[in-house]
Short mmCIF file of C-alpha atoms in Angstrom, two decimals:
data_model
loop_
_atom_site.label_atom_id
_atom_site.label_comp_id
_atom_site.label_asym_id
_atom_site.label_seq_id
_atom_site.Cartn_x
_atom_site.Cartn_y
_atom_site.Cartn_z
CA UNK H 7 204.99 -6.07 -102.54
CA UNK H 8 201.30 -5.18 -102.26
CA UNK H 9 199.86 -3.63 -99.13
CA UNK H 10 197.10 -6.16 -98.40
CA UNK H 11 195.36 -7.39 -95.30
CA UNK H 12 197.78 -10.34 -95.21
CA UNK H 13 200.78 -8.17 -94.46
CA UNK H 14 199.19 -5.20 -92.73
CA UNK H 15 200.10 -6.44 -89.27
CA UNK H 16 203.60 -7.30 -90.47
CA UNK H 17 204.29 -3.57 -90.85
CA UNK H 18 203.70 -2.99 -87.14
CA UNK H 19 205.57 -6.15 -86.15
CA UNK H 20 208.54 -5.15 -88.30
CA UNK H 21 208.50 -1.62 -86.85
CA UNK H 22 208.50 -2.97 -83.29
CA UNK H 23 211.29 -5.46 -84.06
CA UNK H 24 213.52 -2.79 -85.64
CA UNK H 25 212.81 -0.34 -82.79
CA UNK H 26 213.65 -3.00 -80.21
CA UNK H 27 216.89 -3.93 -81.96
CA UNK H 28 218.06 -0.33 -82.43
CA UNK H 29 216.64 0.86 -79.09
CA UNK H 30 214.63 3.71 -80.64
CA UNK H 31 210.99 4.81 -80.55
CA UNK H 32 208.74 2.48 -82.69
CA UNK H 33 206.81 5.60 -83.78
CA UNK H 34 209.92 6.81 -85.64
CA UNK H 35 210.10 3.51 -87.58
CA UNK H 36 206.39 3.68 -88.51
CA UNK H 37 206.85 7.28 -89.72
CA UNK H 38 209.79 6.13 -91.84
CA UNK H 39 207.57 3.39 -93.34
CA UNK H 40 204.87 5.96 -94.11
CA UNK H 41 207.39 8.14 -95.90
CA UNK H 42 208.81 5.21 -97.89
CA UNK H 43 205.32 4.06 -98.98
CA UNK H 44 204.43 7.63 -99.98
CA UNK H 45 207.59 7.79 -102.10
CA UNK H 46 206.69 4.50 -103.80
CA UNK H 47 203.15 5.79 -104.48
CA UNK H 48 204.53 8.97 -106.06
CA UNK H 49 206.65 6.91 -108.44
CA UNK H 50 203.42 5.08 -109.42
CA UNK H 51 200.97 8.01 -109.64
CA UNK H 52 203.37 10.86 -110.47
CA UNK H 53 205.97 12.84 -108.53
CA UNK H 54 203.93 16.04 -108.89
CA UNK H 55 201.11 14.67 -106.73
CA UNK H 56 201.06 15.24 -102.99
CA UNK H 57 200.58 11.60 -101.90
CA UNK H 58 200.50 10.86 -98.18
CA UNK H 59 200.32 7.54 -96.33
CA UNK H 60 198.92 6.91 -92.88
CA UNK H 61 199.42 3.58 -91.09
CA UNK H 62 196.86 2.71 -88.41
CA UNK H 63 198.86 2.13 -85.20
CA UNK H 64 196.47 -0.66 -84.08
CA UNK H 65 195.57 -2.60 -87.23
CA UNK H 66 198.56 -1.79 -89.43
CA UNK H 67 196.28 -0.74 -92.29
CA UNK H 68 197.97 1.70 -94.70
CA UNK H 69 195.73 4.43 -96.15
CA UNK H 70 196.93 6.24 -99.28
CA UNK H 71 195.55 9.73 -99.89
CA UNK H 72 196.01 12.47 -102.44
CA UNK H 73 196.05 15.98 -100.98
CA UNK H 74 195.34 19.16 -102.95
CA UNK H 75 195.68 22.65 -101.44
CA UNK H 76 193.48 25.66 -102.25
CA UNK H 77 195.61 28.68 -103.27
CA UNK H 78 195.06 32.04 -104.97
CA UNK H 79 194.84 32.08 -108.79
CA UNK H 80 198.24 33.69 -109.33
CA UNK H 81 199.96 31.40 -106.79
CA UNK H 82 199.43 28.06 -108.55
CA UNK H 83 202.81 26.44 -109.27
CA UNK H 84 201.78 22.76 -109.42
CA UNK H 85 198.29 22.24 -110.88
CA UNK H 86 198.31 18.56 -109.80
CA UNK H 87 198.70 19.42 -106.11
CA UNK H 88 197.10 22.89 -106.05
CA UNK H 89 193.87 24.46 -107.31
CA UNK H 90 192.14 27.82 -107.10
CA UNK H 91 189.05 28.73 -105.06
CA UNK H 92 186.70 28.49 -108.09
CA UNK H 93 187.74 24.93 -108.99
CA UNK H 94 187.64 23.90 -105.34
CA UNK H 95 183.87 24.61 -105.25
CA UNK H 96 183.37 21.29 -107.07
CA UNK H 97 184.64 19.54 -103.93
CA UNK H 98 183.95 21.92 -101.01
CA UNK H 99 180.88 24.00 -100.14
CA UNK H 100 182.72 27.16 -99.09
CA UNK H 101 186.40 26.79 -100.00
CA UNK H 102 189.01 29.25 -98.68
CA UNK H 103 192.70 29.70 -99.41
CA UNK H 104 194.62 27.18 -97.34
CA UNK H 105 191.89 24.52 -97.29
CA UNK H 106 192.84 21.00 -98.39
CA UNK H 107 190.97 18.40 -100.43
CA UNK H 108 191.79 14.83 -99.45
CA UNK H 109 190.93 11.91 -101.74
CA UNK H 110 191.76 8.29 -101.00
CA UNK H 111 193.68 6.49 -103.76
CA UNK H 112 194.21 2.74 -104.29
CA UNK H 113 197.18 1.11 -102.54
CA UNK H 114 200.22 0.59 -104.74
CA UNK H 115 201.86 -2.57 -105.90
CA UNK H 116 205.50 -2.18 -104.89
CA UNK H 117 207.89 -3.59 -107.46
CA UNK H 118 211.45 -4.63 -106.75
CA UNK H 119 212.93 -1.15 -107.32
CA UNK H 120 210.21 0.59 -105.29
CA UNK H 121 210.66 -1.89 -102.44
CA UNK H 122 214.44 -1.33 -102.48
CA UNK H 123 213.90 2.45 -102.40
CA UNK H 124 211.47 2.09 -99.50
CA UNK H 125 214.01 -0.02 -97.64
CA UNK H 126 216.68 2.68 -98.10
CA UNK H 127 214.34 5.37 -96.75
CA UNK H 128 213.54 3.27 -93.67
CA UNK H 129 217.22 2.48 -93.04
CA UNK H 130 218.16 6.14 -93.39
CA UNK H 131 215.43 7.24 -90.98
CA UNK H 132 216.44 4.53 -88.51
CA UNK H 133 220.09 5.65 -88.70
CA UNK H 134 219.06 9.26 -88.08
CA UNK H 135 216.94 8.18 -85.10
CA UNK H 136 219.88 6.15 -83.75
CA UNK H 137 222.19 9.16 -84.04
CA UNK H 138 219.65 11.46 -82.34
CA UNK H 139 219.25 8.90 -79.57
CA UNK H 140 223.04 8.63 -79.12
CA UNK H 141 223.45 12.41 -79.07
CA UNK H 142 220.70 12.85 -76.46
CA UNK H 143 222.27 10.17 -74.26
CA UNK H 144 225.84 11.49 -74.39
CA UNK H 145 225.43 15.29 -74.74
CA UNK H 146 225.34 15.71 -70.96
CA UNK H 147 228.18 13.26 -70.36
CA UNK H 148 230.90 15.40 -71.96
CA UNK H 149 233.67 15.89 -69.40
CA UNK H 150 233.31 12.44 -67.85
CA UNK H 151 235.17 9.14 -68.15
CA UNK H 152 233.68 6.13 -69.92
CA UNK H 153 234.84 2.54 -70.42
CA UNK H 154 234.61 1.20 -73.95
CA UNK H 155 235.75 -1.63 -76.17
CA UNK H 156 238.03 -1.19 -79.17
CA UNK H 157 236.28 -2.16 -82.42
CA UNK H 158 238.96 -1.28 -84.96
CA UNK H 159 241.75 1.14 -85.82
CA UNK H 160 241.58 3.34 -88.93
CA UNK H 161 244.60 5.40 -90.01
CA UNK H 162 245.76 5.71 -86.41
CA UNK H 163 242.29 6.67 -85.12
CA UNK H 164 240.63 4.19 -82.75
CA UNK H 165 236.91 3.44 -83.14
CA UNK H 166 235.48 2.58 -79.72
CA UNK H 167 232.20 0.79 -78.93
CA UNK H 168 230.57 2.73 -76.09
CA UNK H 169 227.36 0.71 -75.85
CA UNK H 170 224.93 2.96 -77.72
CA UNK H 171 227.01 3.42 -80.86
CA UNK H 172 230.58 4.25 -81.74
CA UNK H 173 232.96 6.99 -80.65
CA UNK H 174 236.34 8.03 -82.01
CA UNK H 175 239.69 8.42 -80.27
CA UNK H 176 241.76 10.42 -82.74
CA UNK H 177 245.44 9.75 -83.25
CA UNK H 178 246.50 13.02 -81.59
CA UNK H 179 244.34 12.24 -78.53
CA UNK H 180 246.25 9.03 -77.73
CA UNK H 181 249.10 8.95 -75.22
CA UNK H 182 252.46 8.55 -76.93
CA UNK H 183 252.48 5.59 -79.28
CA UNK H 184 249.59 3.70 -77.74
CA UNK H 185 248.22 0.93 -79.93
CA UNK H 186 245.10 -1.15 -79.39
CA UNK H 187 243.76 -4.41 -80.70
CA UNK H 188 240.11 -5.23 -81.40
CA UNK H 189 238.13 -6.11 -78.22
CA UNK H 190 240.69 -4.39 -75.92
CA UNK H 191 239.04 -2.61 -72.99
CA UNK H 192 239.84 1.11 -72.89
CA UNK H 193 239.16 3.92 -70.43
CA UNK H 194 238.67 7.30 -72.12
CA UNK H 195 237.54 10.87 -71.46
CA UNK H 196 234.50 12.19 -73.37
CA UNK H 197 235.98 15.43 -74.70
CA UNK H 198 233.14 16.59 -76.94
CA UNK H 199 229.72 15.50 -78.17
CA UNK H 200 228.53 17.12 -81.40
CA UNK H 201 225.49 16.57 -83.61
CA UNK H 202 227.06 15.44 -86.89
CA UNK H 203 225.34 14.40 -90.12
CA UNK H 204 227.85 11.65 -90.86
CA UNK H 205 230.56 9.86 -88.91
CA UNK H 206 231.06 9.73 -85.13
CA UNK H 207 229.41 12.21 -82.80
CA UNK H 208 231.29 11.36 -79.59
CA UNK H 209 234.93 12.45 -79.51
CA UNK H 210 237.24 10.86 -76.97
CA UNK H 211 240.62 11.77 -75.48
CA UNK H 212 243.35 10.35 -73.29
CA UNK H 213 245.63 13.40 -73.52
CA UNK H 214 243.24 16.06 -72.23
CA UNK H 215 244.35 17.50 -68.84
CA UNK H 216 240.84 16.94 -67.50
CA UNK H 217 241.20 13.19 -68.13
CA UNK H 218 243.83 13.13 -65.39
CA UNK H 219 241.65 15.30 -63.14
CA UNK H 220 238.72 12.87 -63.57
CA UNK H 221 241.01 9.88 -62.82
CA UNK H 222 242.04 11.51 -59.54
CA UNK H 223 238.38 12.13 -58.76
CA UNK H 224 237.77 8.39 -59.16
CA UNK H 225 240.79 7.39 -57.04
CA UNK H 226 240.57 10.03 -54.27
CA UNK H 227 237.25 10.02 -52.34
CA UNK H 228 238.03 13.46 -50.85
CA UNK H 229 238.04 15.00 -54.33
CA UNK H 230 234.78 13.26 -55.25
CA UNK H 231 233.20 14.54 -52.01
CA UNK H 232 234.42 18.10 -52.64
CA UNK H 233 236.71 18.25 -49.60
CA UNK H 234 239.71 18.63 -51.92
CA UNK H 235 239.51 20.74 -55.08
CA UNK H 236 241.60 20.41 -58.24
CA UNK H 237 242.42 24.01 -59.17
CA UNK H 238 244.65 23.50 -62.23
CA UNK H 239 246.12 20.73 -64.37
CA UNK H 240 248.95 20.80 -66.91
CA UNK H 241 250.14 17.79 -68.92
CA UNK H 242 252.82 16.70 -71.32
CA UNK H 243 250.92 13.47 -72.18
CA UNK H 244 252.82 10.27 -71.53
CA UNK H 245 255.79 12.10 -70.00
CA UNK H 246 255.02 14.44 -67.11
CA UNK H 247 252.16 16.34 -65.51
CA UNK H 248 251.47 18.82 -62.71
CA UNK H 249 248.22 19.07 -60.76
CA UNK H 250 247.41 21.80 -58.22
CA UNK H 251 245.11 20.91 -55.32
CA UNK H 252 243.69 22.67 -52.27
CA UNK H 253 241.82 21.36 -49.24
CA UNK H 254 238.65 22.94 -47.85
CA UNK H 255 239.34 21.15 -44.56
CA UNK H 256 242.45 22.37 -42.73
CA UNK H 257 242.87 18.95 -41.07
CA UNK H 258 243.33 17.18 -44.41
CA UNK H 259 246.57 17.46 -46.35
CA UNK H 260 245.56 17.74 -50.05
CA UNK H 261 248.87 16.46 -51.41
CA UNK H 262 249.01 13.49 -48.99
CA UNK H 263 245.40 12.53 -49.74
CA UNK H 264 246.13 12.48 -53.50
CA UNK H 265 249.31 10.46 -53.04
CA UNK H 266 247.59 7.88 -50.84
CA UNK H 267 249.03 5.19 -48.58
CA UNK H 268 252.47 4.31 -49.98
CA UNK H 269 251.54 6.18 -53.14
CA UNK H 270 248.71 3.80 -54.01
CA UNK H 271 246.27 6.46 -55.27
CA UNK H 272 248.67 8.39 -57.48
CA UNK H 273 250.20 5.14 -58.73
CA UNK H 274 246.81 3.98 -60.00
CA UNK H 275 246.56 7.17 -62.08
CA UNK H 276 250.18 6.85 -63.27
CA UNK H 277 249.53 3.28 -64.46
CA UNK H 278 246.46 4.37 -66.43
CA UNK H 279 248.49 7.17 -68.05
CA UNK H 280 251.27 4.86 -69.27
CA UNK H 281 253.77 5.81 -66.55
CA UNK H 282 253.30 9.60 -66.79
CA UNK H 283 255.16 11.22 -63.87
CA UNK H 284 252.84 13.42 -61.80
CA UNK H 285 253.83 16.34 -59.53
CA UNK H 286 251.09 17.09 -56.99
CA UNK H 287 251.35 20.74 -55.93
CA UNK H 288 249.55 22.66 -53.15
CA UNK H 289 247.59 25.54 -54.72
CA UNK H 290 247.95 29.04 -53.26
CA UNK H 291 246.01 32.26 -53.96
CA UNK H 292 249.28 34.19 -53.86
CA UNK H 293 250.63 33.78 -57.40
CA UNK H 294 254.36 34.06 -56.59
CA UNK H 295 253.98 31.43 -53.82
CA UNK H 296 251.99 29.18 -56.16
CA UNK H 297 254.68 29.56 -58.83
CA UNK H 298 257.42 28.58 -56.39
CA UNK H 299 255.42 25.43 -55.65
CA UNK H 300 254.76 24.81 -59.36
CA UNK H 301 258.47 24.88 -60.22
CA UNK H 302 259.23 22.03 -57.83
CA UNK H 303 261.57 20.22 -57.50
CA UNK H 304 263.69 23.31 -58.33
CA UNK H 305 264.42 25.85 -55.55
CA UNK H 306 263.53 29.49 -56.23
CA UNK H 307 265.45 32.44 -54.75
CA UNK H 308 263.25 35.35 -55.85
CA UNK H 309 260.03 36.04 -57.77
CA UNK H 310 259.08 39.32 -59.50
CA UNK H 311 255.46 39.53 -60.76
CA UNK H 312 254.24 41.87 -63.53
CA UNK H 313 250.46 41.48 -63.19
CA UNK H 314 249.54 43.77 -66.10
CA UNK H 315 251.66 41.83 -68.62
CA UNK H 316 250.85 38.50 -66.94
CA UNK H 317 254.56 37.76 -66.83
CA UNK H 318 256.73 36.62 -63.97
CA UNK H 319 260.49 36.62 -63.46
CA UNK H 320 262.01 33.83 -61.41
CA UNK H 321 265.53 33.92 -60.03
CA UNK H 322 267.19 30.58 -59.20
CA UNK H 323 270.70 29.57 -58.07
CA UNK H 324 273.06 28.66 -60.93
CA UNK H 325 273.05 24.96 -60.00
CA UNK H 326 269.22 24.89 -60.01
CA UNK H 327 268.79 26.42 -63.50
CA UNK H 328 268.68 23.18 -65.51
CA UNK H 329 266.33 21.60 -62.95
CA UNK H 330 263.95 24.60 -63.05
CA UNK H 331 263.85 24.62 -66.85
CA UNK H 332 263.59 20.83 -67.14
CA UNK H 333 264.39 18.57 -70.07
CA UNK H 334 263.55 20.48 -73.27
CA UNK H 335 261.94 23.18 -71.14
CA UNK H 336 259.31 20.77 -69.85
CA UNK H 337 259.26 21.86 -66.18
CA UNK H 338 258.94 25.59 -66.82
CA UNK H 339 256.42 24.98 -69.64
CA UNK H 340 254.13 22.95 -67.37
CA UNK H 341 254.50 25.51 -64.56
CA UNK H 342 253.52 28.24 -67.04
CA UNK H 343 250.42 26.28 -68.13
CA UNK H 344 249.50 25.63 -64.50
CA UNK H 345 249.75 29.27 -63.40
CA UNK H 346 248.62 30.92 -66.65
CA UNK H 347 251.69 33.20 -66.60
CA UNK H 348 254.67 33.66 -68.92
CA UNK H 349 257.76 32.73 -66.92
CA UNK H 350 261.28 34.09 -67.43
CA UNK H 351 263.91 32.13 -65.54
CA UNK H 352 267.30 33.66 -64.79
CA UNK H 353 270.20 32.87 -62.52
CA UNK H 354 271.25 35.03 -59.60
CA UNK H 355 274.26 36.21 -61.64
CA UNK H 356 272.07 37.23 -64.59
CA UNK H 357 269.65 39.06 -62.30
CA UNK H 358 272.52 40.86 -60.59
CA UNK H 359 273.94 41.93 -63.97
CA UNK H 360 270.55 43.24 -65.07
CA UNK H 361 270.09 45.20 -61.83
CA UNK H 362 273.57 46.66 -62.23
CA UNK H 363 272.77 47.72 -65.81
CA UNK H 364 269.55 49.44 -64.64
CA UNK H 365 271.49 51.15 -61.85
CA UNK H 366 274.03 52.51 -64.34
CA UNK H 367 271.33 53.75 -66.75
CA UNK H 368 269.54 55.67 -63.97
CA UNK H 369 272.79 57.03 -62.60
CA UNK H 370 273.72 58.39 -66.05
CA UNK H 371 270.22 59.91 -66.40
CA UNK H 372 270.65 61.96 -63.20
CA UNK H 373 274.24 62.89 -64.10
CA UNK H 374 273.28 64.19 -67.54
CA UNK H 375 270.03 65.96 -66.67
CA UNK H 376 270.75 67.34 -63.18
CA UNK H 377 274.47 68.07 -63.72
CA UNK H 378 275.51 65.84 -60.78
CA UNK H 379 278.72 63.93 -60.17
CA UNK H 380 278.60 60.12 -60.31
CA UNK H 381 278.67 59.63 -56.53
CA UNK H 382 275.69 61.91 -55.89
CA UNK H 383 273.70 60.42 -58.77
CA UNK H 384 274.35 56.94 -57.34
CA UNK H 385 273.04 58.10 -53.95
CA UNK H 386 269.76 59.15 -55.57
CA UNK H 387 269.38 55.80 -57.35
CA UNK H 388 270.26 53.88 -54.15
CA UNK H 389 267.46 55.70 -52.34
CA UNK H 390 264.95 54.39 -54.91
CA UNK H 391 264.59 57.39 -57.23
CA UNK H 392 263.98 56.17 -60.80
CA UNK H 393 262.86 59.27 -62.74
CA UNK H 394 263.18 63.04 -62.91
CA UNK H 395 259.49 63.45 -62.07
CA UNK H 396 260.08 61.73 -58.73
CA UNK H 397 262.94 64.10 -57.89
CA UNK H 398 261.03 67.20 -59.04
CA UNK H 399 257.74 66.61 -57.26
CA UNK H 400 258.39 64.50 -54.12
CA UNK H 401 258.12 65.98 -50.66
CA UNK H 402 261.39 67.69 -49.66
CA UNK H 403 261.63 65.41 -46.60
CA UNK H 404 262.24 62.42 -48.87
CA UNK H 405 265.35 64.10 -50.28
CA UNK H 406 266.62 65.16 -46.85
CA UNK H 407 267.10 61.53 -45.77
CA UNK H 408 270.00 61.26 -48.26
CA UNK H 409 273.38 61.75 -46.62
CA UNK H 410 274.79 65.21 -47.30
CA UNK H 411 271.52 66.72 -48.54
CA UNK H 412 270.22 69.79 -46.68
CA UNK H 413 267.28 72.11 -47.48
CA UNK H 414 269.28 74.24 -49.92
CA UNK H 415 270.62 71.19 -51.78
CA UNK H 416 267.15 69.60 -51.96
CA UNK H 417 265.64 72.83 -53.31
CA UNK H 418 268.41 73.13 -55.90
CA UNK H 419 267.88 69.49 -57.00
CA UNK H 420 264.16 70.01 -57.44
CA UNK H 421 264.66 73.33 -59.29
CA UNK H 422 267.09 71.68 -61.75
CA UNK H 423 264.70 68.74 -62.30
CA UNK H 424 261.72 71.04 -62.92
CA UNK H 425 263.68 73.28 -65.28
CA UNK H 426 264.78 70.29 -67.32
CA UNK H 427 261.23 68.84 -67.45
CA UNK H 428 259.76 72.21 -68.49
CA UNK H 429 262.37 72.61 -71.25
CA UNK H 430 261.71 69.06 -72.47
CA UNK H 431 257.94 69.68 -72.46
CA UNK H 432 258.40 72.94 -74.42
CA UNK H 433 260.58 71.22 -77.02
CA UNK H 434 258.13 68.28 -77.34
CA UNK H 435 255.24 70.72 -77.84
CA UNK H 436 257.11 72.58 -80.60
CA UNK H 437 257.90 69.27 -82.34
CA UNK H 438 254.26 68.14 -82.04
CA UNK H 439 253.01 71.39 -83.63
CA UNK H 440 255.56 71.06 -86.44
CA UNK H 441 254.24 67.53 -87.09
CA UNK H 442 250.69 68.92 -87.41
CA UNK H 443 249.19 68.27 -83.95
CA UNK H 444 246.09 70.43 -83.48
CA UNK H 445 245.07 72.36 -80.35
CA UNK H 446 242.11 70.00 -79.75
CA UNK H 447 244.63 67.22 -79.05
CA UNK H 448 247.27 69.38 -77.32
CA UNK H 449 244.72 70.78 -74.84
CA UNK H 450 243.10 67.41 -74.09
CA UNK H 451 243.25 66.72 -70.35
CA UNK H 452 245.57 63.85 -69.43
CA UNK H 453 248.01 64.13 -72.34
CA UNK H 454 251.48 65.58 -71.66
CA UNK H 455 253.43 67.39 -74.43
CA UNK H 456 255.67 64.32 -74.78
CA UNK H 457 252.57 62.12 -75.22
CA UNK H 458 251.18 64.50 -77.87
CA UNK H 459 254.55 64.37 -79.67
CA UNK H 460 254.51 60.55 -79.65
CA UNK H 461 250.94 60.52 -80.95
CA UNK H 462 251.74 63.02 -83.72
CA UNK H 463 254.70 60.88 -84.81
CA UNK H 464 252.21 57.99 -85.09
CA UNK H 465 249.94 60.16 -87.28
CA UNK H 466 247.40 60.85 -84.50
CA UNK H 467 247.09 64.63 -84.80
CA UNK H 468 243.52 65.57 -83.90
CA UNK H 469 241.08 64.74 -81.13
CA UNK H 470 239.04 62.82 -83.74
CA UNK H 471 242.10 60.69 -84.57
CA UNK H 472 242.64 60.04 -80.87
CA UNK H 473 238.99 59.07 -80.30
CA UNK H 474 239.22 56.35 -82.99
CA UNK H 475 242.20 54.65 -81.29
CA UNK H 476 241.75 51.33 -79.50
CA UNK H 477 242.92 51.16 -75.89
CA UNK H 478 245.58 48.52 -76.70
CA UNK H 479 246.96 50.73 -79.52
CA UNK H 480 247.73 53.35 -76.85
CA UNK H 481 248.69 51.23 -73.82
CA UNK H 482 249.98 48.11 -75.58
CA UNK H 483 248.93 44.55 -74.86
CA UNK H 484 249.51 40.88 -75.45
CA UNK H 485 248.17 38.70 -78.26
CA UNK H 486 248.09 34.90 -78.22
CA UNK H 487 248.52 33.26 -81.64
CA UNK H 488 248.81 29.46 -81.92
CA UNK H 489 249.55 29.26 -78.20
CA UNK H 490 252.43 31.80 -78.44
CA UNK H 491 252.06 35.15 -76.66
CA UNK H 492 253.39 38.17 -78.58
CA UNK H 493 253.74 41.78 -77.41
CA UNK H 494 251.83 44.64 -79.09
CA UNK H 495 253.62 47.95 -78.43
CA UNK H 496 251.43 50.92 -77.54
CA UNK H 497 252.09 54.55 -78.58
CA UNK H 498 251.78 55.78 -74.97
CA UNK H 499 253.29 52.68 -73.36
CA UNK H 500 256.67 54.39 -72.65
CA UNK H 501 254.72 56.84 -70.44
CA UNK H 502 253.32 54.00 -68.27
CA UNK H 503 249.73 54.54 -69.43
CA UNK H 504 247.66 51.53 -68.30
CA UNK H 505 244.95 49.86 -70.38
CA UNK H 506 242.25 51.27 -68.05
CA UNK H 507 243.67 54.81 -68.29
CA UNK H 508 243.80 54.55 -72.11
CA UNK H 509 240.22 53.28 -72.19
CA UNK H 510 239.06 56.16 -70.00
CA UNK H 511 240.85 58.82 -72.09
CA UNK H 512 239.47 57.49 -75.40
CA UNK H 513 235.93 57.39 -73.99
CA UNK H 514 236.29 60.97 -72.65
CA UNK H 515 237.40 62.11 -76.12
CA UNK H 516 234.38 60.43 -77.72
CA UNK H 517 232.04 62.12 -75.22
CA UNK H 518 233.61 65.55 -75.90
CA UNK H 519 233.11 65.01 -79.64
CA UNK H 520 229.48 64.03 -79.09
CA UNK H 521 229.99 60.49 -80.41
CA UNK H 522 228.82 58.93 -77.15
CA UNK H 523 225.95 60.00 -74.89
CA UNK H 524 227.14 60.01 -71.24
CA UNK H 525 223.60 59.13 -70.05
CA UNK H 526 223.49 56.00 -72.26
CA UNK H 527 226.98 55.08 -71.09
CA UNK H 528 225.90 55.35 -67.45
CA UNK H 529 222.84 53.14 -68.04
CA UNK H 530 225.03 50.53 -69.79
CA UNK H 531 227.42 50.56 -66.81
CA UNK H 532 224.49 50.05 -64.43
CA UNK H 533 223.22 47.13 -66.53
CA UNK H 534 226.67 45.50 -66.59
CA UNK H 535 226.92 45.97 -62.81
CA UNK H 536 223.52 44.31 -62.37
CA UNK H 537 224.60 41.39 -64.56
CA UNK H 538 227.82 41.03 -62.56
CA UNK H 539 225.86 41.06 -59.28
CA UNK H 540 223.43 38.42 -60.58
CA UNK H 541 226.34 36.23 -61.72
CA UNK H 542 227.99 36.58 -58.31
CA UNK H 543 224.74 35.68 -56.55
CA UNK H 544 224.30 32.67 -58.84
CA UNK H 545 227.82 31.44 -58.02
CA UNK H 546 227.18 31.94 -54.31
#
């Protein structure tokens, strides 16, 4: 194919036709043509030459030029596209490094192979432009629902036509054993939009919890208008789901609004989700109350919340245990996802047995350490005393409320408790020194002799060792791996040292050692406070 006046206008016409068909900018097609013609010219004149092509946007005329760049003598790598300042004087009056010399060269005759290569370049550029166009259109639509048409199924993955290209619904994002035929209409959730070099860029889902939330938004006008908020969603796709809602208008019942007249609204969502059973739960700021609601339809007798460990114990009647756990643990698993807490469910009998075991352990502690008979030790435990420290250092009045305890008895109890604690501290200190604990650690404010002993047993023997510890190594914590939460035991966890207290002690040790400048730390705290205030203002 020769670039002659007969087909100059055809270039522009072809560019416009392709752009119209693919719904992209005609300029991108013309640029692709320029690149393909330049490649063909290089195969004719030599790949080392810097050949460029410019197509006139009005007439379609293609101009072929050879460009040479002026560089320093020792920088010449390609003598066919570069030349030094001295040689450039033959072409320019006052050449400088970086100047270019542009010469027009004759148009090329494109043979069959060159024309095929040019076609591939244009097609590739058009595909890239299509993908950029699709990405720009859908990048802001992630998190919304779209209707599409099934094109085909590949290895269990469904390829969906979404108007401006294709998207993929992966096998694990389908509900149960859903199967689709070509041309079936499908409603899907846009889970993610990524800029990919090859393959689909729009990733769809029907199992994502937010798919159900978006369906409710479409069916319940109050949610769309913001009167009712969806606070949390948990799903076992195709089987069961729980959704927590709250109303900003006290006159509107959030659960009733989501259910609809005779269940019409929730039924529409259930039908779309292949019969998935949905529990609509009123959300509550009080976590134990919210959990009681989340475990419906089971009845809960008692809830004990451990906020630090993000765990919660739930006590239910014996006959309600199977209902609370659900088939294959489904009910408690969904309630756990909804509340973000680990849930331990026990019967009233199990809880009573555990309380009795704790009562016996504490009773034995007071009997052994304070030389008390069983009845008196049980009185102390019944009054809420759980440790020797409480007995030793509480106000005397708190001991006098126990039947049979007068001032002399209370004083004797406290003296025995203090003597035992002092002896235990002395013994722990001796053990710590034997293990190699240094005075810098022993004298550190906030550490008891028993804590120093525990640290020394864990090979933390100096203040430097202590300063290198992470807060969770001292106070313990929780790690989530593959969705399973596991407990990390801390060296000082038996002494009820919180994560914040551990953090503060480690930082104090680092300041004492001169590792951290208190002034810099204060400025960082101020900056973080400012950031937090700005974030709060932005949310408001």
